[in-house]
Every structure is written in C-alpha cells, then in structure tokens.
Amino acid sequence: MNTEINSGQASKQVRHAMDITIKVGVVLLLLAWCFWIISPFVSIMFWAIIIAVTLYPLYTRLAKKLKNRNKVAAAIVTMILLAILLVPGFIFTESMVAGVKKYSYQFNAENFTIPPPDEQIKNTPLVGDFIYDTWAGAYDDFEGSVKSYSSQLKSVGKWFLDALMGTGMGFLQFLISILISGVLLATSNSSSRFLKKLFIRLIGEKGEDFALTTENTIRNVSKGVIGVAFIQAFLAGLVFVLAGVPYAGLWAIICLILAIVQIGPGLVIIPVIIYLFSVSDTWVAILWTIALVMVMLSDNIIKPLLMGKGASVPTLVIFLGSIGGFITSGFMGLFLGAVILALGYKLILLWVGDNPTENLNAAG
C-alpha cells in the first residue's frame, strides 16, 4: 500500500516537473523569438532610451513652461536634436564632397601636379624626413609614386569606403533613434513606472536603487563622455572649415571617434596644425593653432561641468566599452558600448555592496 502511495506521489512530482519544464521552455522560446524579431532594432532602441534618459530633465522643464503639454515639449526637443545633428552633418558632408570633387577634377586633368613640400616639414619630430621624402617623390613623379604604393592605396581606399558607409548607416540610425526618443519622452511617466516595477520584480528591495543608478549613470556618461566628444568634434570641424583644411568633415568625424574612446582629438589636430604652418602665413597659422589647442584642451573644463561632481567612471571602462562596441556593432556601437559598460560597472558596484549609498551619490 505504501509502495503504491509513494509511486503515485513520485508520478505526480514527475508530471509537475514536466509541466514546469514545458511552461519555462515555452516562455524561453517566446522570449527568444521576440528577441530574434527585434534584434535588428536593438541598437537603435538602446540609443533612443539613452537619448530620452539624458534629455528628460530638459524635457520636464520645457513641459512645465508649456503648461504640461508633454507631446508638444517632446516634439520641440526632438526637432532641436534633429537640427543639432543635421546642420553640422550637412556642413561637414558638403565640405567633404567639395574636397573630393576638387581633387577628382584636378586628378583627371592632364596637367595634374601636387605642390612641392615645404622645407619646414623636415623639422617635424620622428616623421618629418619620411613625410618630406615621400611628398618630394610624389612631386617629382606622381604617377610613379602612385604605382609604387598602389597596394597600400587600394587598402586605404577600401577602408575609407567601408568607414564612410558605416558612418552613413550610423548617421541614419541616429536619426531614427532621435525620433523614437521623442515618443519615449512623450510617454515618459508610464515608461518610468514600468522600468521601476521591472527592476523591483527582478532584484527585489534594491530594485528602485538600481533603477535610480541606471538613470543617473546613463545621463552622466552620455553628457560627460559622448556630449563632450560631440562638442569637441563640432568645434574642431568648425575651425577646420574656417581655416580651409581639406576634408574637414572627415577629420571632424575622426576627432569624434578619438574623443569618445578617450584618446582625444590631438592625433588629428596636431598634424592639421603642421599642415597649416606649411600652407599659411606664420601669424595666421599661429591664430588657428591657438584655437585648435583650446579645442584640444576644452574637455578638461567641459567634462566636469557636464558629468557633475563624483560621477566619474574609470577611463579604462569607457575605452574598452567604446572599442568593444565598435568592433561588435560598428559606428553605433562606439557610443552604445561606452554607456552600456559604464552602466554595468556602476550596477555591479551597487550589487556587490561596495558602499551602495556612496555609489548612488556618485552616479548622481
């Protein structure tokens, strides 16, 4: 009798375990299916959330001035963002296209020549002699120099086209993200409540702390890293355009990338300064040099103002996040990687209990 009872209980336990396994399997299958469907838009959605969280304080102030007309405030913020992105993008793209047209026309002309190198280039540390000799060789025999470096030029050209296409796709993704962020701002109250409930459901008592840390970290890193990088790149590009530097838009984009990965735009600005001294009058070049040096050092002033006191994230975290994001997700990942890894770093500190109160203050 006892054997039959035990056998029946075991059978019920097996059926119960099978029921749980099937239910969990169906839920996991549904989640995997949902993720597969939405995977092309994951980067765009993440970036839209980052933009919305970063600009939420500005949106709330504007909504109050507009007598709580949330949709109007969200539309205004979205239009301002689009203008900030499109106007510099148009200027720099026009500069690049004009430069390409100019040099393509000269290259196709029968009497195409390049200017002779300036003797001052030899004084450039480390690479001065190499640049001068290469430039002089191209001046004496341009076609021969092109043939001798044909394989390297093909590789550089392919890399340049790939980078240009990636940048174009990233630019388009930014536009879509800005539009989605406007929708998120307009529905921010319900979205905020949902996220807090989700964190509490997943984590428990500390869920609200995690939600607050997430919000503050996204806002601070976006302003202090990505915001500063955009400001530096815009200012550098503006000086490049005013100084008549060829392909100013391209150099501005490279400055943006270098600023995000925490290397700084100096790797572009210093060669540009050398170029300006080789083609401009000394006093004119000195004035442009002063402007570019101010741009190069501006992050030391802007970053503390935008990030806020105690909101720093280790440079290594930002660097690894940017590089890793760029490798895995292209141009868009360059921005997302820095924010996501910084967020993970802050949340792990809070989770392991490394002075959670201090971490929350640091995040804010």
mmCIF file of C-alpha atoms in Angstrom, residues 78 174-184:
data_model
loop_
_atom_site.group_PDB
_atom_site.id
_atom_site.type_symbol
_atom_site.label_atom_id
_atom_site.label_comp_id
_atom_site.label_asym_id
_atom_site.label_seq_id
_atom_site.Cartn_x
_atom_site.Cartn_y
_atom_site.Cartn_z
ATOM 1 C CA THR A 78 13.086 66.154 -30.992
ATOM 2 C CA PHE A 174 20.923 58.232 -35.032
ATOM 3 C CA LEU A 175 18.089 59.935 -36.889
ATOM 4 C CA ILE A 176 15.725 57.027 -36.232
ATOM 5 C CA SER A 177 16.816 56.882 -32.576
ATOM 6 C CA ILE A 178 16.064 60.574 -32.115
ATOM 7 C CA LEU A 179 12.547 60.109 -33.493
ATOM 8 C CA ILE A 180 11.937 57.129 -31.185
ATOM 9 C CA SER A 181 13.352 59.051 -28.210
ATOM 10 C CA GLY A 182 10.727 61.730 -28.834
ATOM 11 C CA VAL A 183 8.000 59.101 -28.464
ATOM 12 C CA LEU A 184 9.646 57.799 -25.270
#
